[in-house]
PDB file of C-alpha atoms and ligand atoms in Angstrom:
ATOM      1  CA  UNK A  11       0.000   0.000   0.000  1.00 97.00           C
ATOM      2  CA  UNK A  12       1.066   3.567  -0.573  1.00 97.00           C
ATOM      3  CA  UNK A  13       0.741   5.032   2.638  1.00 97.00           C
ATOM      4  CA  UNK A  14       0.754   8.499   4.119  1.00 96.00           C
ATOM      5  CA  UNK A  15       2.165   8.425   7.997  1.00 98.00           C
ATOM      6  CA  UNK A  16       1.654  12.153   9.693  1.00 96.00           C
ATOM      7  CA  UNK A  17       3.346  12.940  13.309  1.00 96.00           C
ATOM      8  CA  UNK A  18       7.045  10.966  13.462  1.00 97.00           C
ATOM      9  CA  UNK A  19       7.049  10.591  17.305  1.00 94.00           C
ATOM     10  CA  UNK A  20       8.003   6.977  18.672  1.00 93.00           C
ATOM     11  CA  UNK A  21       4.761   5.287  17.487  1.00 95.00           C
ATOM     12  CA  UNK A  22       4.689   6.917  13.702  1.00 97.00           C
ATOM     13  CA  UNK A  23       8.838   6.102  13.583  1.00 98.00           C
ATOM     14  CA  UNK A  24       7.893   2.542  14.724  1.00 97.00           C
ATOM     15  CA  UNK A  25       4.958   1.961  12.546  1.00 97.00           C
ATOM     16  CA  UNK A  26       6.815   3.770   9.592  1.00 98.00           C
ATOM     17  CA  UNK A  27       9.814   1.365   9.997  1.00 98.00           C
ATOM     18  CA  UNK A  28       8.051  -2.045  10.291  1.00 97.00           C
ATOM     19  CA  UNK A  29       5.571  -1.209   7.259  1.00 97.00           C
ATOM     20  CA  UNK A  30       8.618  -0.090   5.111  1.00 97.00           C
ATOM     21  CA  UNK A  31      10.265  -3.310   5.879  1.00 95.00           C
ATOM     22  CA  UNK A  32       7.226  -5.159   4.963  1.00 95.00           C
ATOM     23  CA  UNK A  33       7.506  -3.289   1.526  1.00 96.00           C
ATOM     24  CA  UNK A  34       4.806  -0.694   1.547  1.00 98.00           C
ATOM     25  CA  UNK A  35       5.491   2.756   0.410  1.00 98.00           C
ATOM     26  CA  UNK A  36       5.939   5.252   3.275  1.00 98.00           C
ATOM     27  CA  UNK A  37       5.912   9.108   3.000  1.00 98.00           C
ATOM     28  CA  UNK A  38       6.329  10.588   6.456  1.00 98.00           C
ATOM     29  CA  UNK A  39       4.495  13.983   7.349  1.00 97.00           C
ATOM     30  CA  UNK A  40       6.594  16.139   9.913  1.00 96.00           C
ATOM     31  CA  UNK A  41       6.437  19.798  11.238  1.00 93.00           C
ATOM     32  CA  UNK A  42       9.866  20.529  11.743  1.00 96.00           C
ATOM     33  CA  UNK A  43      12.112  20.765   8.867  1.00 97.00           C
ATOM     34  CA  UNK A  44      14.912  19.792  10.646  1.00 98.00           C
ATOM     35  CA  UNK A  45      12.915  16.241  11.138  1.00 98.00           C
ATOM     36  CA  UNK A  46      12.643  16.571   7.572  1.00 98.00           C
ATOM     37  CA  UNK A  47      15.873  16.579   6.262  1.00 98.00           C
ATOM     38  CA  UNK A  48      17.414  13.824   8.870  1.00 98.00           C
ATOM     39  CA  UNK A  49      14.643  11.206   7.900  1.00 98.00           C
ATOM     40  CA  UNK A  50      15.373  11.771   4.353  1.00 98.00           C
ATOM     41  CA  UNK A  51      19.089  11.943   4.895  1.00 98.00           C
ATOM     42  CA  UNK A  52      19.105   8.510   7.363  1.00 98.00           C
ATOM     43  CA  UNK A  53      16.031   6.884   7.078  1.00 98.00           C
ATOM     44  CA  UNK A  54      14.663   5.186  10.009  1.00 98.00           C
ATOM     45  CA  UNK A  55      17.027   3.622  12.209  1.00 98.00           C
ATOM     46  CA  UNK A  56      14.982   0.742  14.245  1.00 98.00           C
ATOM     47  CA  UNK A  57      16.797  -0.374  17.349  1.00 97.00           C
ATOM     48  CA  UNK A  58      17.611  -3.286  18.730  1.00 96.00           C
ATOM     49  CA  UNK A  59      17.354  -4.807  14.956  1.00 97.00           C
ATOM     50  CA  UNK A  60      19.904  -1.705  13.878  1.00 97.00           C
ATOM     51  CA  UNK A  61      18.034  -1.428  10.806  1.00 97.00           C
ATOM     52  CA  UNK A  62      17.123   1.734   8.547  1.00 98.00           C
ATOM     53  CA  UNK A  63      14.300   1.791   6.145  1.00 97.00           C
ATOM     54  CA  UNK A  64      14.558   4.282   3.928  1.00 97.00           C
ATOM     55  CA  UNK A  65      11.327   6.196   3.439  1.00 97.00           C
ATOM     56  CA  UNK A  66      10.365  10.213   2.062  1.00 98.00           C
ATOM     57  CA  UNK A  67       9.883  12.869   4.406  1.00 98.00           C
ATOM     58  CA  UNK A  68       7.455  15.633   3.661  1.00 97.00           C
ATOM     59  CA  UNK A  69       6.318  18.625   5.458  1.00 96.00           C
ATOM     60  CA  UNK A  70       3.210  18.528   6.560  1.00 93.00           C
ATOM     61  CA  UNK A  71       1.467  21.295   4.346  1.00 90.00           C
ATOM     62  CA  UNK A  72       2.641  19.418   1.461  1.00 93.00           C
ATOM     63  CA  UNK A  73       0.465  16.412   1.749  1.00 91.00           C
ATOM     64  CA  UNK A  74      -0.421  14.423  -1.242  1.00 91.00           C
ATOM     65  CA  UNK A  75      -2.758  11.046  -2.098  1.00 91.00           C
ATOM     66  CA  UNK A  76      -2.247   7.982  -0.473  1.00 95.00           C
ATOM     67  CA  UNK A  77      -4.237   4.889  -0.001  1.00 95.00           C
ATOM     68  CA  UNK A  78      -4.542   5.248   3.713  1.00 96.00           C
ATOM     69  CA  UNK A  79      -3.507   8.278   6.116  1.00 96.00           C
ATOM     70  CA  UNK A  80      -1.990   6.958   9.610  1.00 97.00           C
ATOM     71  CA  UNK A  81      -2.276   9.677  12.212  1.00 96.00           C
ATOM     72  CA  UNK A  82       0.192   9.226  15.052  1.00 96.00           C
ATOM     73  CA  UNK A  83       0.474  12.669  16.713  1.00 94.00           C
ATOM     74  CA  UNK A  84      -0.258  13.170  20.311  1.00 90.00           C
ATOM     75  CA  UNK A  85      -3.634  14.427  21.458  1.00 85.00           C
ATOM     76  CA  UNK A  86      -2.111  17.593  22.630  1.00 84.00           C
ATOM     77  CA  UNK A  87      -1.057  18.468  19.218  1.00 88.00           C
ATOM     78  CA  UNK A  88      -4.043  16.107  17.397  1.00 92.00           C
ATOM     79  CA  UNK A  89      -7.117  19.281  16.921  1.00 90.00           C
ATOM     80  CA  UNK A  90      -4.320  21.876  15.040  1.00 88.00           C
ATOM     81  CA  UNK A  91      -3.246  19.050  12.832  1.00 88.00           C
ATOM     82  CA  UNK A  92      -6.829  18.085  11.816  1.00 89.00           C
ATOM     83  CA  UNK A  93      -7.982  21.479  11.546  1.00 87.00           C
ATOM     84  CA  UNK A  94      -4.836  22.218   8.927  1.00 82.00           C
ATOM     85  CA  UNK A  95      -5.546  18.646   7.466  1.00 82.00           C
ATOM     86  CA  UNK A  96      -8.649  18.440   7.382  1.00 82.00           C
ATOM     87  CA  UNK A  97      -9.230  20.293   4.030  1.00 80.00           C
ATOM     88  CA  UNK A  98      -5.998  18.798   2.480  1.00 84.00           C
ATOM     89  CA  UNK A  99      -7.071  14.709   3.165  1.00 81.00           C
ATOM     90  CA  UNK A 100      -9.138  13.748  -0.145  1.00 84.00           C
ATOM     91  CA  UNK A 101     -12.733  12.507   1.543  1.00 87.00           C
ATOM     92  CA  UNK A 102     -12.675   8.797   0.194  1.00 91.00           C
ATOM     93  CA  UNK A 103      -8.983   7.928   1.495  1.00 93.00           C
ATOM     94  CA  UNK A 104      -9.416   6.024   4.874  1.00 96.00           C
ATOM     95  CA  UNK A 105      -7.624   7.738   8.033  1.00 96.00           C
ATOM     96  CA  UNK A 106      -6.533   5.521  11.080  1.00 97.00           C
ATOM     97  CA  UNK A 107      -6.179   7.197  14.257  1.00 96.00           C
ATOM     98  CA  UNK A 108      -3.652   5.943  16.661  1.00 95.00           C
ATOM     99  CA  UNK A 109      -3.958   7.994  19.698  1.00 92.00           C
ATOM    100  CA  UNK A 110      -4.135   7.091  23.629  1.00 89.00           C
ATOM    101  CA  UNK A 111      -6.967   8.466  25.545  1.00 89.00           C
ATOM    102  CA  UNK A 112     -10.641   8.929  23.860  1.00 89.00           C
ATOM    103  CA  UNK A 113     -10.694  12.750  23.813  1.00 86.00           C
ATOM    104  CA  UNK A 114     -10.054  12.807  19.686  1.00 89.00           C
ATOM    105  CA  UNK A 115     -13.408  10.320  18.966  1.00 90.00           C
ATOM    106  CA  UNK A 116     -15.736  12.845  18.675  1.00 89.00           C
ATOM    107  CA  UNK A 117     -13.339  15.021  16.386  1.00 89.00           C
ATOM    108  CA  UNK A 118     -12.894  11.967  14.024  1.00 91.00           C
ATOM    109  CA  UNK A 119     -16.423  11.785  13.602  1.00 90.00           C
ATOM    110  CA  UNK A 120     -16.744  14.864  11.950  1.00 90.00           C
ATOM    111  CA  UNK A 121     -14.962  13.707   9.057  1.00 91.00           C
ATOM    112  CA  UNK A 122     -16.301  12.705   6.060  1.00 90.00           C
ATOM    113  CA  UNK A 123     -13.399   9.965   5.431  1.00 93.00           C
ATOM    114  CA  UNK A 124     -13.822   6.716   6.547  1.00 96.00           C
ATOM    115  CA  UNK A 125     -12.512   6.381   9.808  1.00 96.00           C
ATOM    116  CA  UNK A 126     -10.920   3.579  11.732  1.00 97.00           C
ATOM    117  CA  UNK A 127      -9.864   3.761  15.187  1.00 96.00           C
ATOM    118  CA  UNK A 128      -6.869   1.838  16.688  1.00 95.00           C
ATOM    119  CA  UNK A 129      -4.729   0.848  19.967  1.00 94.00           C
ATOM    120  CA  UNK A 130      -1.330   0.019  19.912  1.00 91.00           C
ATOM    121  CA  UNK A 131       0.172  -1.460  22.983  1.00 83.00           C
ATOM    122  CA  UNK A 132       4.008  -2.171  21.965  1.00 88.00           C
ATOM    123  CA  UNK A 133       6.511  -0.374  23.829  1.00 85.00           C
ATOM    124  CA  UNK A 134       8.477   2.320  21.524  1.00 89.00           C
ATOM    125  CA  UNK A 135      11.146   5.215  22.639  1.00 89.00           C
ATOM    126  CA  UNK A 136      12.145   7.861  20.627  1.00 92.00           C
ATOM    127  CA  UNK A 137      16.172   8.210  20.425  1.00 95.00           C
ATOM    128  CA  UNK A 138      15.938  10.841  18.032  1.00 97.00           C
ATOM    129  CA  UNK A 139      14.604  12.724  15.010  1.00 97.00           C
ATOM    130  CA  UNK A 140      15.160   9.549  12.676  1.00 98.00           C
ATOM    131  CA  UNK A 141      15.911   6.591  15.901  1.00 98.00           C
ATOM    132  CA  UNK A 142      13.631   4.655  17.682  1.00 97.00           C
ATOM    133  CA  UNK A 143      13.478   1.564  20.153  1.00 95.00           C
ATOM    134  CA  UNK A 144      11.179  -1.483  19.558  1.00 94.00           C
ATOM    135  CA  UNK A 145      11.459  -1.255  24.054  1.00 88.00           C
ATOM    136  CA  UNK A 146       7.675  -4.265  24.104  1.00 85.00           C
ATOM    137  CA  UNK A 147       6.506  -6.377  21.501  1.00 87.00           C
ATOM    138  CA  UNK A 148       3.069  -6.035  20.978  1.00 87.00           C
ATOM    139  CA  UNK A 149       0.057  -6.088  18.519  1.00 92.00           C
ATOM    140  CA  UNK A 150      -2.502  -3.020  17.013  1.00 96.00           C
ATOM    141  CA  UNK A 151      -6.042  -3.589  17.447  1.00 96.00           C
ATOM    142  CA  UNK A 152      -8.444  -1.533  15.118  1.00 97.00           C
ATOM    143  CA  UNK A 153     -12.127  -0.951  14.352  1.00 96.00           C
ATOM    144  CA  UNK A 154     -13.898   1.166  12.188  1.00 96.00           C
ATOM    145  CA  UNK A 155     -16.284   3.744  13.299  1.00 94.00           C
ATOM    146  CA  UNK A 156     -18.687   3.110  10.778  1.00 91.00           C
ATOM    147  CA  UNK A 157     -19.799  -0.455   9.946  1.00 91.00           C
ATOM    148  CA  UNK A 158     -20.044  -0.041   6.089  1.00 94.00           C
ATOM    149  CA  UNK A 159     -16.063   0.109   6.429  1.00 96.00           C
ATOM    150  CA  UNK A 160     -15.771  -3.078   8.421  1.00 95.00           C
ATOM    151  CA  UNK A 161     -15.076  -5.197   5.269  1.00 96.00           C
ATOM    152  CA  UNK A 162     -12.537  -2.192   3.625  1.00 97.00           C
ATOM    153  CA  UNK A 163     -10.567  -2.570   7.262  1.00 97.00           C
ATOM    154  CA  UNK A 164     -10.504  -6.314   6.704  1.00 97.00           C
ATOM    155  CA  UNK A 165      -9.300  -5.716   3.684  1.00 97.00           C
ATOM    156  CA  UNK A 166      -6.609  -3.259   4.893  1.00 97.00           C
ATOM    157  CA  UNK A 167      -5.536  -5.246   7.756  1.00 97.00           C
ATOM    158  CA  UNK A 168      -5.088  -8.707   5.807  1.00 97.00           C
ATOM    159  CA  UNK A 169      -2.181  -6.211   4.019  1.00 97.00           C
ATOM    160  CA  UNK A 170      -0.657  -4.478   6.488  1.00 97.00           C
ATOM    161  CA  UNK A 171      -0.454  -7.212   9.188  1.00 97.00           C
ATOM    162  CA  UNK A 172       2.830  -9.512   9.622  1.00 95.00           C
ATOM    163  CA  UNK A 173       4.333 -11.849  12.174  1.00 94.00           C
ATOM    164  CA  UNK A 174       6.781  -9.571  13.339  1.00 92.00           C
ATOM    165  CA  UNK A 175       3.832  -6.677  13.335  1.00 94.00           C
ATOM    166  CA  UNK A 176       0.710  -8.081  13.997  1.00 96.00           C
ATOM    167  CA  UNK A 177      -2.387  -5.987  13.456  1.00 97.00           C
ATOM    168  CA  UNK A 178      -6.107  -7.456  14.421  1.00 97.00           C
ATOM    169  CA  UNK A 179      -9.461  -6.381  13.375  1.00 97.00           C
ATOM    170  CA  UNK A 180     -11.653  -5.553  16.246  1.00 95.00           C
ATOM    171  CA  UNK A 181     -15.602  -5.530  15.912  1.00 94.00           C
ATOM    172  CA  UNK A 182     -16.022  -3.281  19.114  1.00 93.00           C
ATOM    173  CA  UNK A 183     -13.939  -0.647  18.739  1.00 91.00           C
ATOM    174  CA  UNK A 184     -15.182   1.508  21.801  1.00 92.00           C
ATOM    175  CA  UNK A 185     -14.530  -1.240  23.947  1.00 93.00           C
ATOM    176  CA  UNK A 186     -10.840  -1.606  22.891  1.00 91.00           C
ATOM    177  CA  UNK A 187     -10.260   2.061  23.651  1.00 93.00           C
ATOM    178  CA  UNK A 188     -11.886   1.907  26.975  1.00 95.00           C
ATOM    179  CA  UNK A 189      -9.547  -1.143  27.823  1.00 94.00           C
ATOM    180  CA  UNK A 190      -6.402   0.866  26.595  1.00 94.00           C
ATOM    181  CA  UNK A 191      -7.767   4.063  28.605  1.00 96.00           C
ATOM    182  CA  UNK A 192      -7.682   2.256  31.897  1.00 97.00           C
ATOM    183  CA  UNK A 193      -4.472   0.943  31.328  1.00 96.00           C
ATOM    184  CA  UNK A 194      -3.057   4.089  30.638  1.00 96.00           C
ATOM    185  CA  UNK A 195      -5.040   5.967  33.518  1.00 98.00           C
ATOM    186  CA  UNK A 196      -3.200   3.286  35.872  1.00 98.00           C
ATOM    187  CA  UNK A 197       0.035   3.520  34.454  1.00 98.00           C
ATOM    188  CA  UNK A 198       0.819   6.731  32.842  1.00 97.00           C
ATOM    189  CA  UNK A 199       0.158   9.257  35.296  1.00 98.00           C
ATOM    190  CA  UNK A 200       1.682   6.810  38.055  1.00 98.00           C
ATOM    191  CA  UNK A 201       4.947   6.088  36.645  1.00 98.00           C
ATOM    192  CA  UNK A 202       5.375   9.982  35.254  1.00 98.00           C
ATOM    193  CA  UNK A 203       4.910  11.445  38.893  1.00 98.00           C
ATOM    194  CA  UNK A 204       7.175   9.076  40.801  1.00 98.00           C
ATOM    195  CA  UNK A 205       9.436   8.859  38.197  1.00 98.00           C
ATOM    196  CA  UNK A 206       9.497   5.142  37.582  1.00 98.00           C
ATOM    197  CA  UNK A 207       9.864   2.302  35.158  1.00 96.00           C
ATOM    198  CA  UNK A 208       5.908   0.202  34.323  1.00 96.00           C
ATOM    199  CA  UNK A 209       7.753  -2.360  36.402  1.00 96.00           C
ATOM    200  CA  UNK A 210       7.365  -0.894  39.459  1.00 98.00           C
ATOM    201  CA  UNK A 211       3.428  -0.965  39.298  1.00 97.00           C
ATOM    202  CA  UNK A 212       3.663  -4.066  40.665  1.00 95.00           C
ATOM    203  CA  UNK A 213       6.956  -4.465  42.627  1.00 97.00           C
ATOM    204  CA  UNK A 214       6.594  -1.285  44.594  1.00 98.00           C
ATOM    205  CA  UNK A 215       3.825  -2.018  47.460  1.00 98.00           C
ATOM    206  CA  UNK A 216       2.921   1.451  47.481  1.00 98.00           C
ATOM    207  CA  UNK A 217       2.568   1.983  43.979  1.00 98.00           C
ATOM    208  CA  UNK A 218       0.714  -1.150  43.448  1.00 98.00           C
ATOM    209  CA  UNK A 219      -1.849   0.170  45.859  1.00 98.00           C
ATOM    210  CA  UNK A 220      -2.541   3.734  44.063  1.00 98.00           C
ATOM    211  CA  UNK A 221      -2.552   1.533  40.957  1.00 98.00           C
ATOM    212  CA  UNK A 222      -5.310  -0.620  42.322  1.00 98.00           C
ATOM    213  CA  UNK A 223      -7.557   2.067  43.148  1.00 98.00           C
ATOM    214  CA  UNK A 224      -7.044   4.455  40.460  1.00 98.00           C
ATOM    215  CA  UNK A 225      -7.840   1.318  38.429  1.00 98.00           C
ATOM    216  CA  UNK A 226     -11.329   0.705  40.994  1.00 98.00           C
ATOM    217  CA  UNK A 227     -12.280   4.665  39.941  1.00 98.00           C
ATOM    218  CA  UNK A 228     -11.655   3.765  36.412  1.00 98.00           C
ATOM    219  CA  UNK A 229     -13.783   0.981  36.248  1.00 98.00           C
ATOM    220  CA  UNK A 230     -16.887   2.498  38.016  1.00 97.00           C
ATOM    221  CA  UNK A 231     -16.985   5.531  35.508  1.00 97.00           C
ATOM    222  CA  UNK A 232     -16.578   3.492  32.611  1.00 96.00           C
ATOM    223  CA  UNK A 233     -18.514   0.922  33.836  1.00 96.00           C
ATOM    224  CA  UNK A 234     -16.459  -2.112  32.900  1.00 97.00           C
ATOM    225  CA  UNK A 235     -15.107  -5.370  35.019  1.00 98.00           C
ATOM    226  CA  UNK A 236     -12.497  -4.125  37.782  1.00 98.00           C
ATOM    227  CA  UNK A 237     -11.440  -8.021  37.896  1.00 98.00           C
ATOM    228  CA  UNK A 238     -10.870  -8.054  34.470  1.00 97.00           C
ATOM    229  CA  UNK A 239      -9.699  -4.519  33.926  1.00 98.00           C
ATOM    230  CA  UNK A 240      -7.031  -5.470  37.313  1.00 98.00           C
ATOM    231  CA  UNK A 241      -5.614  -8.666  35.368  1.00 97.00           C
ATOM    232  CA  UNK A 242      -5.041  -6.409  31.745  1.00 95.00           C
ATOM    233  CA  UNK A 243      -3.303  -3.967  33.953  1.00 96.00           C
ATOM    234  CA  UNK A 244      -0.876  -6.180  35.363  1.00 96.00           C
ATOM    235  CA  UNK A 245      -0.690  -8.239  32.143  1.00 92.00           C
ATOM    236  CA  UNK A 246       0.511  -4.496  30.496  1.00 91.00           C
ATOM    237  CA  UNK A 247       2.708  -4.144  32.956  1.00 93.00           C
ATOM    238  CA  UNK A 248       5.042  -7.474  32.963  1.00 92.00           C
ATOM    239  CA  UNK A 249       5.285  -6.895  29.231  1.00 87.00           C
ATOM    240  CA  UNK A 250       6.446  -3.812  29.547  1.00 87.00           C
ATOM    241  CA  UNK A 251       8.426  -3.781  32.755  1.00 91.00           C
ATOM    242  CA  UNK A 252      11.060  -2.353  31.636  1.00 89.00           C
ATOM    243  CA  UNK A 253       9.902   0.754  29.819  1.00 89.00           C
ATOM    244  CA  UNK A 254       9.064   4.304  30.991  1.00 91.00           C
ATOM    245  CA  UNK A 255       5.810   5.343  29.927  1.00 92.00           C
ATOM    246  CA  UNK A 256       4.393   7.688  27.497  1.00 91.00           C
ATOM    247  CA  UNK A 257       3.838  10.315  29.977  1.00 95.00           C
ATOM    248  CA  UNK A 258       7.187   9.437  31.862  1.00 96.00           C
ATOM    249  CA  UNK A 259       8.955  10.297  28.427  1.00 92.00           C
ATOM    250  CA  UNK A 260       7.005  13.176  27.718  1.00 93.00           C
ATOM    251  CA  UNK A 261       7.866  14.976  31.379  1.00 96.00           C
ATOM    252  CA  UNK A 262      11.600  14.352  31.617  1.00 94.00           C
ATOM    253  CA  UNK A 263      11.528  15.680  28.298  1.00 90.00           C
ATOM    254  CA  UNK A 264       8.976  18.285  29.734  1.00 93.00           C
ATOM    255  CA  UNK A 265       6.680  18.374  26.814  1.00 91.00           C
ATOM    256  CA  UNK A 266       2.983  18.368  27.119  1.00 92.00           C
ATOM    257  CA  UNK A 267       1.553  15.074  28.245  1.00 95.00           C
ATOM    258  CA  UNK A 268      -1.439  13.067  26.982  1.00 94.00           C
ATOM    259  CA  UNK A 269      -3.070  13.429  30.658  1.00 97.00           C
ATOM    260  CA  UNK A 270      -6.354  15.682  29.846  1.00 95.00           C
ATOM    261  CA  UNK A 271      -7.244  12.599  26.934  1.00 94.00           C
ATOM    262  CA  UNK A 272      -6.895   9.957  29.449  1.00 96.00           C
ATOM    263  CA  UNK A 273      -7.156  11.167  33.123  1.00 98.00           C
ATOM    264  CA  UNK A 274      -8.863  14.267  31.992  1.00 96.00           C
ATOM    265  CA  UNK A 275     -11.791  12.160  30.154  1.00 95.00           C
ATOM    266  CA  UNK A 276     -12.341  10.207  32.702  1.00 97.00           C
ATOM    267  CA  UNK A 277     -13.031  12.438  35.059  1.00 97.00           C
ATOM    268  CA  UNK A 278     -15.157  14.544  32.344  1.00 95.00           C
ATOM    269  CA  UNK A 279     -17.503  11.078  33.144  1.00 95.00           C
ATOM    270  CA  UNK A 280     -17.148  10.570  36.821  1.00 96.00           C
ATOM    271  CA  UNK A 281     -21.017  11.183  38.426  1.00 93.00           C
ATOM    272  CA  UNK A 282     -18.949  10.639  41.400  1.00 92.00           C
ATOM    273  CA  UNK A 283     -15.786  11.504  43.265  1.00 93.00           C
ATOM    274  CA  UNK A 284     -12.404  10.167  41.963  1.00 97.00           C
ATOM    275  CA  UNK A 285     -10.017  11.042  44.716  1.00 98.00           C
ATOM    276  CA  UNK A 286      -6.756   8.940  43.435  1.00 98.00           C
ATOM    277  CA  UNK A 287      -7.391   9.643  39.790  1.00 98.00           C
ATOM    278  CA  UNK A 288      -8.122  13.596  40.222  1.00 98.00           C
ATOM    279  CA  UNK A 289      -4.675  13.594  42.485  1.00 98.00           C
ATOM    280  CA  UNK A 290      -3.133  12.101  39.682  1.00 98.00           C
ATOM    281  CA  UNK A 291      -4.414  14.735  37.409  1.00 98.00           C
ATOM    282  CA  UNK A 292      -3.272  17.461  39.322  1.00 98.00           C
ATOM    283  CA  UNK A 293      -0.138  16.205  40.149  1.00 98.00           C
ATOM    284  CA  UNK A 294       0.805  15.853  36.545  1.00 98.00           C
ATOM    285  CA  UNK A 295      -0.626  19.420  35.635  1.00 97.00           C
ATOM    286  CA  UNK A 296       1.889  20.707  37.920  1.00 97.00           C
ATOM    287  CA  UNK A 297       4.756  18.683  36.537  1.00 97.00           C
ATOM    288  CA  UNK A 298       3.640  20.147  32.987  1.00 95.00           C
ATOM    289  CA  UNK A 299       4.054  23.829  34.853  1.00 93.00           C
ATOM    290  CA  UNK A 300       7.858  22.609  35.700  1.00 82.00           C
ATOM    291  CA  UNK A 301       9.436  22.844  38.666  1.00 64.00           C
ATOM    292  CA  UNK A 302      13.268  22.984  40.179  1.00 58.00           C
ATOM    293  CA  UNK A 303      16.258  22.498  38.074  1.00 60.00           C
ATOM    294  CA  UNK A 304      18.564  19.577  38.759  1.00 56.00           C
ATOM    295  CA  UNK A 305      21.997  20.868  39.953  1.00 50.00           C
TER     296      UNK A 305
HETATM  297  O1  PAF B 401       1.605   5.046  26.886  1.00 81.21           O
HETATM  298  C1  PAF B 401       2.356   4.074  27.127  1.00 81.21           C
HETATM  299  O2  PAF B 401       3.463   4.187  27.625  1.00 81.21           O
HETATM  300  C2  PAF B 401       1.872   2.689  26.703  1.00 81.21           C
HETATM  301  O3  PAF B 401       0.604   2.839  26.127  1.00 81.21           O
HETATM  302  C3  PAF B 401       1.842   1.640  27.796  1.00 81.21           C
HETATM  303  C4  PAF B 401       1.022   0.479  27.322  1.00 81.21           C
HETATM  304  C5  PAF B 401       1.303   2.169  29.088  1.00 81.21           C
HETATM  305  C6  PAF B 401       3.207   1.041  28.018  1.00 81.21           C
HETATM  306  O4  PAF B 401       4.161   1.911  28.489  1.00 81.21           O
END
């Protein structure tokens, strides 16, 4: 497939590298010209495998036809990129959305396109402008938004899916983002504020306890299985023991964090009160403000 891939943070330099090595053609959407020129100067350098794929950068005013449009940017930045997008993206092409948190959902539905939303759960750090980790193993889940489309994602998945990438169709795709929220509304926020690897979650008594309950809250606003909702939670977090989170990532290198799409959302929901998950909140909202300098 020819396919368009706009926002080059760890998940679109991850997703960019393993569907260039599976032979589709990848042109890469960036803002900074800077990003530009290095990913058409080095490729993409996927770690541990040390392997590039070589793939053509554009910037993201310049965008052109593809088969499919990938959108990886963050929800911080998600709403300016649409809104400059939006009238650029030709209304047939199918757009997947790859975002954490389920602030964006209603935004997506405004578009005429035909829209499939996904989760990603592999663990990815960004090295730099063109370098990034493969840190979990993991699969994509998607859905489409409209059910017309289901047989068109079929048909896109059966292409784009591979052993060492594995993407799965998912009939109920409100229900895989709701299972993805809670996991991030555990671990995100968690691991960001105390400054800790996913591991911890479960090795750290203390943590583990927080975790539990903001993961109680969760469940009660959403409305799903706090038994089952417990088990993903820890099954996230021994696959990806090792990694620092999203939000973890995104503080130390004190850049906005995905926290009102997650944490924010949920308690946009909440009929009642949500005492470890509003701490949480606020505690990150400060970190976003900044605070002392190391020595
Ligand atoms: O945002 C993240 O970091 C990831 O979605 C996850 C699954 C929590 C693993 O670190």
């Amino acid at each position: 497939m020819n396919i368009g891939i706009i926002g080059l943070g760890s998940t679109g330099l991850l997703l960019s590298a393993f569907l260039r090595k599976q032979g589709h053609t990848i042109t890469c959407y960036v803002r900074r010209e800077e990003q530009k020129e290095s990913l058409n100067k080095n490729g993409i350098y996927l770690l541990p495998y040390q392997h590039t794929s070589y793939i053509k950068a554009e910037d993201i005013s310049n965008i052109q036809e593809h088969d499919l449009y990938i959108i990886c940017v963050k929800q911080p930045q998600l709403f300016a990129v649409l809104d400059q997008l939006e009238k650029a993206l030709s209304p047939h092409i199918p757009i997947l959305f790859l975002q954490n948190g389920m602030s964006h959902i209603d935004r997506a539905q405004t578009l005429i396109n035909p829209i499939f939303i996904g989760v990603l759960d592999h663990g990815a750090k960004r090295v730099n402008d063109y370098t990034v980790e493969h840190t979990g193993k993991g699969i994509i889940r998607i859905g489409s938004i409209k059910d017309e489309y289901f047989q068109l994602l079929e048909n896109m998945v059966d292409c784009l899916s591979s052993d060492a990438f594995p993407i799965y169709v998912e009939k109920d795709w409100e229900q895989i983002l709701r299972h993805k929220l809670i996991v991030n509304a555990v671990i995100n926020p968690l691991t960001a504020i105390l400054n800790v690897r996913n591991g911890e979650i479960v090795s750290n008594v203390h943590i583990h306890r927080l975790a539990y309950a903001i993961c109680q809250e969760a469940c009660d606003v959403l409305d799903m299985d706090p038994v089952l909702m417990w088990r993903k939670v820890l099954d996230v977090v021994e696959r990806t023991s090792k990694n620092m989170s999203s939000m973890l990532q995104d503080i130390r290198l004190q850049k906005e964090t995905e926290i009102d799409s997650i944490t924010g959302y949920l308690l946009s929901k909440a009929k009642t009160g949500m005492p470890n998950t509003e701490f949480v909140y606020h505690a990150i909202k400060a970190k976003e403000l900044g605070g002392v300098e190391d020595d």
